[in-house]
mmCIF file as gemmi writes it, N, C-alpha and C atoms, coordinates in Angstrom:
data_model
loop_
_atom_site.group_PDB
_atom_site.id
_atom_site.type_symbol
_atom_site.label_atom_id
_atom_site.label_alt_id
_atom_site.label_comp_id
_atom_site.label_asym_id
_atom_site.label_entity_id
_atom_site.label_seq_id
_atom_site.pdbx_PDB_ins_code
_atom_site.Cartn_x
_atom_site.Cartn_y
_atom_site.Cartn_z
_atom_site.occupancy
_atom_site.B_iso_or_equiv
_atom_site.pdbx_formal_charge
_atom_site.auth_seq_id
_atom_site.auth_asym_id
_atom_site.pdbx_PDB_model_num
ATOM 1 N N . GLY Axp A 1 ? -148.783 -127.509 120.419 1 0 ? 1 A 1
ATOM 2 C CA . GLY Axp A 1 ? -149.294 -128.456 121.524 1 0 ? 1 A 1
ATOM 3 C C . GLY Axp A 1 ? -150.781 -128.906 121.502 1 0 ? 1 A 1
ATOM 4 N N . ARG Axp A 2 ? -151.267 -129.616 122.224 1 0 ? 2 A 1
ATOM 5 C CA . ARG Axp A 2 ? -152.888 -129.935 122.086 1 0 ? 2 A 1
ATOM 6 C C . ARG Axp A 2 ? -153.318 -129.86 123.559 1 0 ? 2 A 1
ATOM 7 N N . ASN Axp A 3 ? -154.111 -129.489 123.709 1 0 ? 3 A 1
ATOM 8 C CA . ASN Axp A 3 ? -155.58 -129.459 125.202 1 0 ? 3 A 1
ATOM 9 C C . ASN Axp A 3 ? -156.679 -129.789 124.965 1 0 ? 3 A 1
ATOM 10 N N . VAL Axp A 4 ? -157.166 -131.266 125.6 1 0 ? 4 A 1
ATOM 11 C CA . VAL Axp A 4 ? -157.698 -132.169 125.453 1 0 ? 4 A 1
ATOM 12 C C . VAL Axp A 4 ? -159.019 -131.644 126.182 1 0 ? 4 A 1
ATOM 13 N N . PRO Axp A 5 ? -159.094 -131.442 127.271 1 0 ? 5 A 1
ATOM 14 C CA . PRO Axp A 5 ? -160.095 -130.454 127.697 1 0 ? 5 A 1
ATOM 15 C C . PRO Axp A 5 ? -160.382 -130.094 126.999 1 0 ? 5 A 1
ATOM 16 N N . GLU Axp A 6 ? -159.884 -128.75 126.442 1 0 ? 6 A 1
ATOM 17 C CA . GLU Axp A 6 ? -160.387 -126.996 125.816 1 0 ? 6 A 1
ATOM 18 C C . GLU Axp A 6 ? -161.133 -128.087 124.083 1 0 ? 6 A 1
ATOM 19 N N . ALA Axp A 7 ? -160.42 -129.457 123.752 1 0 ? 7 A 1
ATOM 20 C CA . ALA Axp A 7 ? -160.759 -129.425 122.77 1 0 ? 7 A 1
ATOM 21 C C . ALA Axp A 7 ? -162.155 -130.428 122.975 1 0 ? 7 A 1
ATOM 22 N N . ARG Axp A 8 ? -162.653 -131.07 123.884 1 0 ? 8 A 1
ATOM 23 C CA . ARG Axp A 8 ? -164.154 -131.285 124.346 1 0 ? 8 A 1
ATOM 24 C C . ARG Axp A 8 ? -164.801 -130.486 124.758 1 0 ? 8 A 1
ATOM 25 N N . ALA Axp A 9 ? -164.249 -129.979 125.117 1 0 ? 9 A 1
ATOM 26 C CA . ALA Axp A 9 ? -164.997 -128.254 125.584 1 0 ? 9 A 1
ATOM 27 C C . ALA Axp A 9 ? -165.742 -127.596 124.291 1 0 ? 9 A 1
ATOM 28 N N . ILE Axp A 10 ? -164.719 -127.721 123.479 1 0 ? 10 A 1
ATOM 29 C CA . ILE Axp A 10 ? -165.296 -127.388 122.271 1 0 ? 10 A 1
ATOM 30 C C . ILE Axp A 10 ? -165.578 -127.987 121.294 1 0 ? 10 A 1
ATOM 31 N N . VAL Axp A 11 ? -165.97 -129.185 120.984 1 0 ? 11 A 1
ATOM 32 C CA . VAL Axp A 11 ? -166.693 -129.77 120.504 1 0 ? 11 A 1
ATOM 33 C C . VAL Axp A 11 ? -168.344 -129.934 121.358 1 0 ? 11 A 1
ATOM 34 N N . GLU Axp A 12 ? -168.059 -130.201 122.335 1 0 ? 12 A 1
ATOM 35 C CA . GLU Axp A 12 ? -169.474 -130.319 123.227 1 0 ? 12 A 1
ATOM 36 C C . GLU Axp A 12 ? -170.517 -129.411 122.722 1 0 ? 12 A 1
ATOM 37 N N . HIS Axp A 13 ? -169.534 -128.275 122.882 1 0 ? 13 A 1
ATOM 38 C CA . HIS Axp A 13 ? -169.977 -126.604 122.274 1 0 ? 13 A 1
ATOM 39 C C . HIS Axp A 13 ? -170.606 -127.054 121.323 1 0 ? 13 A 1
ATOM 40 N N . ALA Axp A 14 ? -170.233 -126.768 119.636 1 0 ? 14 A 1
ATOM 41 C CA . ALA Axp A 14 ? -170.668 -127.169 118.82 1 0 ? 14 A 1
ATOM 42 C C . ALA Axp A 14 ? -171.239 -128.412 118.901 1 0 ? 14 A 1
ATOM 43 N N . ALA Axp A 15 ? -171.518 -129.1 119.06 1 0 ? 15 A 1
ATOM 44 C CA . ALA Axp A 15 ? -172.54 -129.905 119.256 1 0 ? 15 A 1
ATOM 45 C C . ALA Axp A 15 ? -173.951 -130.012 120.247 1 0 ? 15 A 1
ATOM 46 N N . GLY Axp A 16 ? -173.822 -129.489 120.69 1 0 ? 16 A 1
ATOM 47 C CA . GLY Axp A 16 ? -175.281 -128.57 120.949 1 0 ? 16 A 1
ATOM 48 C C . GLY Axp A 16 ? -175.209 -127.31 120.094 1 0 ? 16 A 1
ATOM 49 N N . LEU Axp A 17 ? -174.769 -126.63 119.785 1 0 ? 17 A 1
ATOM 50 C CA . LEU Axp A 17 ? -175.214 -126.129 118.583 1 0 ? 17 A 1
ATOM 51 C C . LEU Axp A 17 ? -176.076 -126.712 117.258 1 0 ? 17 A 1
ATOM 52 N N . MET Axp A 18 ? -174.907 -128.03 117.191 1 0 ? 18 A 1
ATOM 53 C CA . MET Axp A 18 ? -175.478 -128.529 115.782 1 0 ? 18 A 1
ATOM 54 C C . MET Axp A 18 ? -177.103 -129.224 115.993 1 0 ? 18 A 1
ATOM 55 N N . ARG Axp A 19 ? -176.839 -130.181 117.357 1 0 ? 19 A 1
ATOM 56 C CA . ARG Axp A 19 ? -178.425 -130.657 117.59 1 0 ? 19 A 1
ATOM 57 C C . ARG Axp A 19 ? -179.682 -129.728 118.327 1 0 ? 19 A 1
ATOM 58 N N . ALA Axp A 20 ? -179.244 -128.319 118.137 1 0 ? 20 A 1
ATOM 59 C CA . ALA Axp A 20 ? -180.068 -127.606 118.131 1 0 ? 20 A 1
ATOM 60 C C . ALA Axp A 20 ? -180.534 -127.017 116.682 1 0 ? 20 A 1
ATOM 61 N N . SER Axp A 21 ? -180.099 -126.854 115.685 1 0 ? 21 A 1
ATOM 62 C CA . SER Axp A 21 ? -180.889 -126.574 114.871 1 0 ? 21 A 1
ATOM 63 C C . SER Axp A 21 ? -179.574 -126.615 113.757 1 0 ? 21 A 1
ATOM 64 N N . VAL Axp A 22 ? -179.977 -127.304 112.299 1 0 ? 22 A 1
ATOM 65 C CA . VAL Axp A 22 ? -179.317 -127.196 111.449 1 0 ? 22 A 1
ATOM 66 C C . VAL Axp A 22 ? -178.99 -126.308 110.828 1 0 ? 22 A 1
ATOM 67 N N . ALA Axp A 23 ? -179.576 -125.043 110.971 1 0 ? 23 A 1
ATOM 68 C CA . ALA Axp A 23 ? -180.123 -123.805 110.011 1 0 ? 23 A 1
ATOM 69 C C . ALA Axp A 23 ? -178.688 -122.651 109.899 1 0 ? 23 A 1
ATOM 70 N N . HIS Axp A 24 ? -177.505 -123.148 110.875 1 0 ? 24 A 1
ATOM 71 C CA . HIS Axp A 24 ? -176.666 -122.431 110.707 1 0 ? 24 A 1
ATOM 72 C C . HIS Axp A 24 ? -175.51 -123.163 110.395 1 0 ? 24 A 1
ATOM 73 N N . SER Axp A 25 ? -174.266 -122.645 109.277 1 0 ? 25 A 1
ATOM 74 C CA . SER Axp A 25 ? -172.681 -123.246 109.527 1 0 ? 25 A 1
ATOM 75 C C . SER Axp A 25 ? -172.31 -122.728 110.548 1 0 ? 25 A 1
ATOM 76 N N . ILE Axp A 26 ? -171.078 -123.893 110.617 1 0 ? 26 A 1
ATOM 77 C CA . ILE Axp A 26 ? -170.081 -124.172 111.67 1 0 ? 26 A 1
ATOM 78 C C . ILE Axp A 26 ? -169.426 -124.042 110.954 1 0 ? 26 A 1
ATOM 79 N N . GLY Axp A 27 ? -168.076 -123.305 111.897 1 0 ? 27 A 1
ATOM 80 C CA . GLY Axp A 27 ? -166.813 -123.353 111.481 1 0 ? 27 A 1
ATOM 81 C C . GLY Axp A 27 ? -165.885 -123.112 112.933 1 0 ? 27 A 1
ATOM 82 N N . ILE Axp A 28 ? -164.628 -124.228 112.938 1 0 ? 28 A 1
ATOM 83 C CA . ILE Axp A 28 ? -164.022 -124.246 114.235 1 0 ? 28 A 1
ATOM 84 C C . ILE Axp A 28 ? -163.001 -123.868 114.056 1 0 ? 28 A 1
ATOM 85 N N . VAL Axp A 29 ? -161.915 -122.638 114.786 1 0 ? 29 A 1
ATOM 86 C CA . VAL Axp A 29 ? -160.818 -122.596 114.265 1 0 ? 29 A 1
ATOM 87 C C . VAL Axp A 29 ? -159.88 -122.595 115.224 1 0 ? 29 A 1
ATOM 88 N N . SER Axp A 30 ? -158.482 -123.438 115.225 1 0 ? 30 A 1
ATOM 89 C CA . SER Axp A 30 ? -157.718 -123.172 116.486 1 0 ? 30 A 1
ATOM 90 C C . SER Axp A 30 ? -156.591 -122.935 115.925 1 0 ? 30 A 1
ATOM 91 N N . VAL Axp A 31 ? -155.795 -123.059 117.124 1 0 ? 31 A 1
ATOM 92 C CA . VAL Axp A 31 ? -154.361 -121.433 117.405 1 0 ? 31 A 1
ATOM 93 C C . VAL Axp A 31 ? -153.332 -122.82 115.897 1 0 ? 31 A 1
ATOM 94 N N . ASN Axp A 32 ? -152.973 -124.109 116.49 1 0 ? 32 A 1
ATOM 95 C CA . ASN Axp A 32 ? -152.196 -124.865 115.756 1 0 ? 32 A 1
ATOM 96 C C . ASN Axp A 32 ? -152.886 -126.21 115.128 1 0 ? 32 A 1
ATOM 97 N N . LYS Axp A 33 ? -152.269 -126.377 114.41 1 0 ? 33 A 1
ATOM 98 C CA . LYS Axp A 33 ? -152.531 -128.347 113.486 1 0 ? 33 A 1
ATOM 99 C C . LYS Axp A 33 ? -153.307 -129.349 114.71 1 0 ? 33 A 1
ATOM 100 N N . ALA Axp A 34 ? -151.889 -129.222 115.022 1 0 ? 34 A 1
ATOM 101 C CA . ALA Axp A 34 ? -152.163 -130.373 116.555 1 0 ? 34 A 1
ATOM 102 C C . ALA Axp A 34 ? -153.642 -130.275 117.077 1 0 ? 34 A 1
ATOM 103 N N . GLN Axp A 35 ? -154.172 -128.833 117.902 1 0 ? 35 A 1
ATOM 104 C CA . GLN Axp A 35 ? -155.148 -128.908 117.844 1 0 ? 35 A 1
ATOM 105 C C . GLN Axp A 35 ? -156.719 -129.144 117.281 1 0 ? 35 A 1
ATOM 106 N N . SER Axp A 36 ? -156.222 -128.935 116.225 1 0 ? 36 A 1
ATOM 107 C CA . SER Axp A 36 ? -157.594 -128.749 115.042 1 0 ? 36 A 1
ATOM 108 C C . SER Axp A 36 ? -157.412 -130.157 114.567 1 0 ? 36 A 1
ATOM 109 N N . GLU Axp A 37 ? -156.136 -131.005 114.608 1 0 ? 37 A 1
ATOM 110 C CA . GLU Axp A 37 ? -156.246 -132.58 114.552 1 0 ? 37 A 1
ATOM 111 C C . GLU Axp A 37 ? -157.05 -133.155 115.98 1 0 ? 37 A 1
ATOM 112 N N . LEU Axp A 38 ? -156.785 -132.825 116.83 1 0 ? 38 A 1
ATOM 113 C CA . LEU Axp A 38 ? -157.714 -133.214 118.001 1 0 ? 38 A 1
ATOM 114 C C . LEU Axp A 38 ? -159.29 -133.061 117.829 1 0 ? 38 A 1
ATOM 115 N N . ILE Axp A 39 ? -159.386 -132.111 117.487 1 0 ? 39 A 1
ATOM 116 C CA . ILE Axp A 39 ? -160.926 -131.746 117.605 1 0 ? 39 A 1
ATOM 117 C C . ILE Axp A 39 ? -161.531 -132.091 116.312 1 0 ? 39 A 1
ATOM 118 N N . GLN Axp A 40 ? -160.358 -132.53 115.119 1 0 ? 40 A 1
ATOM 119 C CA . GLN Axp A 40 ? -161.572 -133.287 113.93 1 0 ? 40 A 1
ATOM 120 C C . GLN Axp A 40 ? -161.761 -134.351 114.442 1 0 ? 40 A 1
ATOM 121 N N . SER Axp A 41 ? -160.69 -135.31 115.269 1 0 ? 41 A 1
ATOM 122 C CA . SER Axp A 41 ? -160.899 -136.682 115.574 1 0 ? 41 A 1
ATOM 123 C C . SER Axp A 41 ? -162.284 -136.793 116.968 1 0 ? 41 A 1
ATOM 124 N N . PHE Axp A 42 ? -162.58 -135.66 117.712 1 0 ? 42 A 1
ATOM 125 C CA . PHE Axp A 42 ? -163.377 -135.714 118.548 1 0 ? 42 A 1
ATOM 126 C C . PHE Axp A 42 ? -164.771 -135.896 117.934 1 0 ? 42 A 1
ATOM 127 N N . VAL Axp A 43 ? -164.702 -134.805 116.789 1 0 ? 43 A 1
ATOM 128 C CA . VAL Axp A 43 ? -165.736 -134.273 115.775 1 0 ? 43 A 1
ATOM 129 C C . VAL Axp A 43 ? -166.18 -135.79 115.223 1 0 ? 43 A 1
ATOM 130 N N . ASP Axp A 44 ? -165.463 -136.182 114.558 1 0 ? 44 A 1
ATOM 131 C CA . ASP Axp A 44 ? -165.281 -137.687 113.765 1 0 ? 44 A 1
ATOM 132 C C . ASP Axp A 44 ? -166.133 -138.873 114.803 1 0 ? 44 A 1
ATOM 133 N N . GLU Axp A 45 ? -165.252 -138.885 116.232 1 0 ? 45 A 1
ATOM 134 C CA . GLU Axp A 45 ? -165.805 -139.951 117.193 1 0 ? 45 A 1
ATOM 135 C C . GLU Axp A 45 ? -167.251 -139.713 117.497 1 0 ? 45 A 1
ATOM 136 N N . LEU Axp A 46 ? -167.401 -138.479 117.752 1 0 ? 46 A 1
ATOM 137 C CA . LEU Axp A 46 ? -169.257 -137.917 117.729 1 0 ? 46 A 1
ATOM 138 C C . LEU Axp A 46 ? -169.829 -138.559 116.674 1 0 ? 46 A 1
ATOM 139 N N . ALA Axp A 47 ? -169.498 -138.099 115.644 1 0 ? 47 A 1
ATOM 140 C CA . ALA Axp A 47 ? -170.658 -137.872 114.396 1 0 ? 47 A 1
ATOM 141 C C . ALA Axp A 47 ? -170.763 -139.242 114.141 1 0 ? 47 A 1
ATOM 142 N N . ALA Axp A 48 ? -169.794 -140.541 114.887 1 0 ? 48 A 1
ATOM 143 C CA . ALA Axp A 48 ? -170.152 -141.696 114.57 1 0 ? 48 A 1
ATOM 144 C C . ALA Axp A 48 ? -171.006 -142.735 115.004 1 0 ? 48 A 1
ATOM 145 N N . SER Axp A 49 ? -171.172 -141.799 116.615 1 0 ? 49 A 1
ATOM 146 C CA . SER Axp A 49 ? -172.28 -142.014 117.465 1 0 ? 49 A 1
ATOM 147 C C . SER Axp A 49 ? -173.233 -141.574 117.613 1 0 ? 49 A 1
ATOM 148 N N . ASP Axp A 50 ? -173.81 -140.315 117.044 1 0 ? 50 A 1
ATOM 149 C CA . ASP Axp A 50 ? -174.446 -139.859 117.131 1 0 ? 50 A 1
ATOM 150 C C . ASP Axp A 50 ? -175.492 -138.97 115.889 1 0 ? 50 A 1
ATOM 151 N N . PRO Axp A 51 ? -176.015 -139.794 115.842 1 0 ? 51 A 1
ATOM 152 C CA . PRO Axp A 51 ? -177.586 -139.378 114.549 1 0 ? 51 A 1
ATOM 153 C C . PRO Axp A 51 ? -177.907 -138.142 114.039 1 0 ? 51 A 1
ATOM 154 N N . ALA Axp A 52 ? -177.83 -137.093 115.072 1 0 ? 52 A 1
ATOM 155 C CA . ALA Axp A 52 ? -178.109 -135.37 115.347 1 0 ? 52 A 1
ATOM 156 C C . ALA Axp A 52 ? -176.889 -134.579 114.068 1 0 ? 52 A 1
ATOM 157 N N . ILE Axp A 53 ? -175.645 -135.204 114.843 1 0 ? 53 A 1
ATOM 158 C CA . ILE Axp A 53 ? -174.491 -134.936 113.931 1 0 ? 53 A 1
ATOM 159 C C . ILE Axp A 53 ? -173.836 -135.28 112.616 1 0 ? 53 A 1
ATOM 160 N N . GLN Axp A 54 ? -174.792 -136.406 112.847 1 0 ? 54 A 1
ATOM 161 C CA . GLN Axp A 54 ? -174.441 -137.023 111.15 1 0 ? 54 A 1
ATOM 162 C C . GLN Axp A 54 ? -175.047 -135.787 110.48 1 0 ? 54 A 1
ATOM 163 N N . ALA Axp A 55 ? -176.328 -136.178 110.645 1 0 ? 55 A 1
ATOM 164 C CA . ALA Axp A 55 ? -177.316 -135.29 109.823 1 0 ? 55 A 1
ATOM 165 C C . ALA Axp A 55 ? -176.865 -134.387 110.127 1 0 ? 55 A 1
ATOM 166 N N . TYR Axp A 56 ? -176.832 -132.786 110.812 1 0 ? 56 A 1
ATOM 167 C CA . TYR Axp A 56 ? -176.016 -132.131 110.298 1 0 ? 56 A 1
ATOM 168 C C . TYR Axp A 56 ? -174.923 -132.319 109.19 1 0 ? 56 A 1
ATOM 169 N N . GLN Axp A 57 ? -174.425 -132.708 109.493 1 0 ? 57 A 1
ATOM 170 C CA . GLN Axp A 57 ? -173.098 -132.552 108.569 1 0 ? 57 A 1
ATOM 171 C C . GLN Axp A 57 ? -173.278 -133.044 107.273 1 0 ? 57 A 1
ATOM 172 N N . GLU Axp A 58 ? -174.538 -134.07 107.061 1 0 ? 58 A 1
ATOM 173 C CA . GLU Axp A 58 ? -175.138 -134.085 105.87 1 0 ? 58 A 1
ATOM 174 C C . GLU Axp A 58 ? -175.455 -133.321 105.073 1 0 ? 58 A 1
ATOM 175 N N . HIS Axp A 59 ? -176.034 -132.376 106.276 1 0 ? 59 A 1
ATOM 176 C CA . HIS Axp A 59 ? -177.242 -131.324 105.475 1 0 ? 59 A 1
ATOM 177 C C . HIS Axp A 59 ? -175.963 -130.149 104.84 1 0 ? 59 A 1
ATOM 178 N N . TRP Axp A 60 ? -175.149 -130.115 105.625 1 0 ? 60 A 1
ATOM 179 C CA . TRP Axp A 60 ? -174.033 -128.661 105.248 1 0 ? 60 A 1
ATOM 180 C C . TRP Axp A 60 ? -173.199 -129.471 103.985 1 0 ? 60 A 1
ATOM 181 N N . SER Axp A 61 ? -173.102 -130.772 104.241 1 0 ? 61 A 1
ATOM 182 C CA . SER Axp A 61 ? -171.716 -131.186 103.172 1 0 ? 61 A 1
ATOM 183 C C . SER Axp A 61 ? -171.769 -131.134 102.135 1 0 ? 61 A 1
ATOM 184 N N . GLU Axp A 62 ? -172.667 -130.961 101.202 1 0 ? 62 A 1
ATOM 185 C CA . GLU Axp A 62 ? -172.612 -130.376 99.728 1 0 ? 62 A 1
ATOM 186 C C . GLU Axp A 62 ? -173.263 -128.83 99.34 1 0 ? 62 A 1
ATOM 187 N N . THR Axp A 63 ? -172.532 -127.674 99.852 1 0 ? 63 A 1
ATOM 188 C CA . THR Axp A 63 ? -172.948 -126.353 100.066 1 0 ? 63 A 1
ATOM 189 C C . THR Axp A 63 ? -171.524 -125.705 100.254 1 0 ? 63 A 1
ATOM 190 N N . LEU Axp A 64 ? -171.431 -124.8 100.837 1 0 ? 64 A 1
ATOM 191 C CA . LEU Axp A 64 ? -170.628 -123.443 100.012 1 0 ? 64 A 1
ATOM 192 C C . LEU Axp A 64 ? -169.528 -123.825 101.631 1 0 ? 64 A 1
ATOM 193 N N . GLU Axp A 65 ? -170.731 -124.079 102.618 1 0 ? 65 A 1
ATOM 194 C CA . GLU Axp A 65 ? -170.118 -123.411 104.096 1 0 ? 65 A 1
ATOM 195 C C . GLU Axp A 65 ? -170.42 -125.049 104.902 1 0 ? 65 A 1
ATOM 196 N N . PRO Axp A 66 ? -169.275 -126.251 104.755 1 0 ? 66 A 1
ATOM 197 C CA . PRO Axp A 66 ? -169.502 -127.113 104.966 1 0 ? 66 A 1
ATOM 198 C C . PRO Axp A 66 ? -168.474 -127.009 106.674 1 0 ? 66 A 1
ATOM 199 N N . LEU Axp A 67 ? -169.484 -127.972 107.62 1 0 ? 67 A 1
ATOM 200 C CA . LEU Axp A 67 ? -168.449 -127.564 108.806 1 0 ? 67 A 1
ATOM 201 C C . LEU Axp A 67 ? -167.233 -127.591 108.254 1 0 ? 67 A 1
ATOM 202 N N . PHE Axp A 68 ? -166.133 -127.273 109.239 1 0 ? 68 A 1
ATOM 203 C CA . PHE Axp A 68 ? -164.536 -126.984 109.058 1 0 ? 68 A 1
ATOM 204 C C . PHE Axp A 68 ? -164.183 -126.747 110.22 1 0 ? 68 A 1
ATOM 205 N N . VAL Axp A 69 ? -163.142 -127.447 110.736 1 0 ? 69 A 1
ATOM 206 C CA . VAL Axp A 69 ? -162.29 -127.655 111.515 1 0 ? 69 A 1
ATOM 207 C C . VAL Axp A 69 ? -160.629 -127.291 110.846 1 0 ? 69 A 1
ATOM 208 N N . LYS Axp A 70 ? -160.269 -125.974 111.315 1 0 ? 70 A 1
ATOM 209 C CA . LYS Axp A 70 ? -158.996 -125.104 110.603 1 0 ? 70 A 1
ATOM 210 C C . LYS Axp A 70 ? -158.3 -124.888 111.641 1 0 ? 70 A 1
ATOM 211 N N . ASN Axp A 71 ? -156.887 -125.306 111.539 1 0 ? 71 A 1
ATOM 212 C CA . ASN Axp A 71 ? -156.528 -124.226 112.4 1 0 ? 71 A 1
ATOM 213 C C . ASN Axp A 71 ? -155.702 -122.908 111.859 1 0 ? 71 A 1
ATOM 214 N N . LEU Axp A 72 ? -155.797 -121.645 112.372 1 0 ? 72 A 1
ATOM 215 C CA . LEU Axp A 72 ? -155.313 -120.288 112.249 1 0 ? 72 A 1
ATOM 216 C C . LEU Axp A 72 ? -154.808 -120.059 110.82 1 0 ? 72 A 1
ATOM 217 N N . GLU Axp A 73 ? -153.808 -121.027 110.579 1 0 ? 73 A 1
ATOM 218 C CA . GLU Axp A 73 ? -153.07 -120.436 109.197 1 0 ? 73 A 1
ATOM 219 C C . GLU Axp A 73 ? -153.595 -120.721 107.972 1 0 ? 73 A 1
ATOM 220 N N . ASN Axp A 74 ? -154.985 -121.742 108.055 1 0 ? 74 A 1
ATOM 221 C CA . ASN Axp A 74 ? -155.644 -122.831 107.053 1 0 ? 74 A 1
ATOM 222 C C . ASN Axp A 74 ? -156.931 -121.599 107.009 1 0 ? 74 A 1
ATOM 223 N N . VAL Axp A 75 ? -156.788 -120.938 107.996 1 0 ? 75 A 1
ATOM 224 C CA . VAL Axp A 75 ? -158.229 -120.209 108.022 1 0 ? 75 A 1
ATOM 225 C C . VAL Axp A 75 ? -157.717 -119.152 106.98 1 0 ? 75 A 1
ATOM 226 N N . GLN Axp A 76 ? -157.182 -117.883 107.315 1 0 ? 76 A 1
ATOM 227 C CA . GLN Axp A 76 ? -156.449 -116.933 106.611 1 0 ? 76 A 1
ATOM 228 C C . GLN Axp A 76 ? -156.379 -116.603 105.065 1 0 ? 76 A 1
ATOM 229 N N . GLY Axp A 77 ? -156.61 -115.9 104.784 1 0 ? 77 A 1
ATOM 230 C CA . GLY Axp A 77 ? -156.617 -115.512 103.319 1 0 ? 77 A 1
ATOM 231 C C . GLY Axp A 77 ? -157.362 -117.105 102.627 1 0 ? 77 A 1
ATOM 232 N N . GLY Axp A 78 ? -158.31 -117.518 103.628 1 0 ? 78 A 1
ATOM 233 C CA . GLY Axp A 78 ? -159.077 -118.874 102.864 1 0 ? 78 A 1
ATOM 234 C C . GLY Axp A 78 ? -160.575 -118.299 102.41 1 0 ? 78 A 1
ATOM 235 N N . ALA Axp A 79 ? -161.114 -117.332 102.539 1 0 ? 79 A 1
ATOM 236 C CA . ALA Axp A 79 ? -161.84 -116.236 102.161 1 0 ? 79 A 1
ATOM 237 C C . ALA Axp A 79 ? -161.966 -116.19 100.176 1 0 ? 79 A 1
ATOM 238 N N . THR Axp A 80 ? -162.773 -116.414 99.655 1 0 ? 80 A 1
ATOM 239 C CA . THR Axp A 80 ? -163.022 -116.058 98.409 1 0 ? 80 A 1
ATOM 240 C C . THR Axp A 80 ? -163.776 -114.507 97.325 1 0 ? 80 A 1
ATOM 241 N N . LEU Axp A 81 ? -163.57 -114.139 96.994 1 0 ? 81 A 1
ATOM 242 C CA . LEU Axp A 81 ? -164.284 -113.163 96.365 1 0 ? 81 A 1
ATOM 243 C C . LEU Axp A 81 ? -164.981 -113.288 94.926 1 0 ? 81 A 1
ATOM 244 N N . SER Axp A 82 ? -166.619 -113.314 95.024 1 0 ? 82 A 1
ATOM 245 C CA . SER Axp A 82 ? -167.201 -113.66 93.918 1 0 ? 82 A 1
ATOM 246 C C . SER Axp A 82 ? -167.854 -112.37 93.268 1 0 ? 82 A 1
């Protein structure tokens, strides 16, 4: 299922972090794919109209830790050892 109020609250919180500083990368993990897709759509919507969010995403886009939104199944086992 999808929880719209929760997704909006998560994106608002993440946006506040992104606006405050580009010093830290952000990853958002949801319980299911439908919720992660909803959160990602809200992030994309916000980034389209907010230069600070765009700048944050650009800063991290070419690094090993870009902003991500994933569901739990896609995060488990996603870490790599070097």
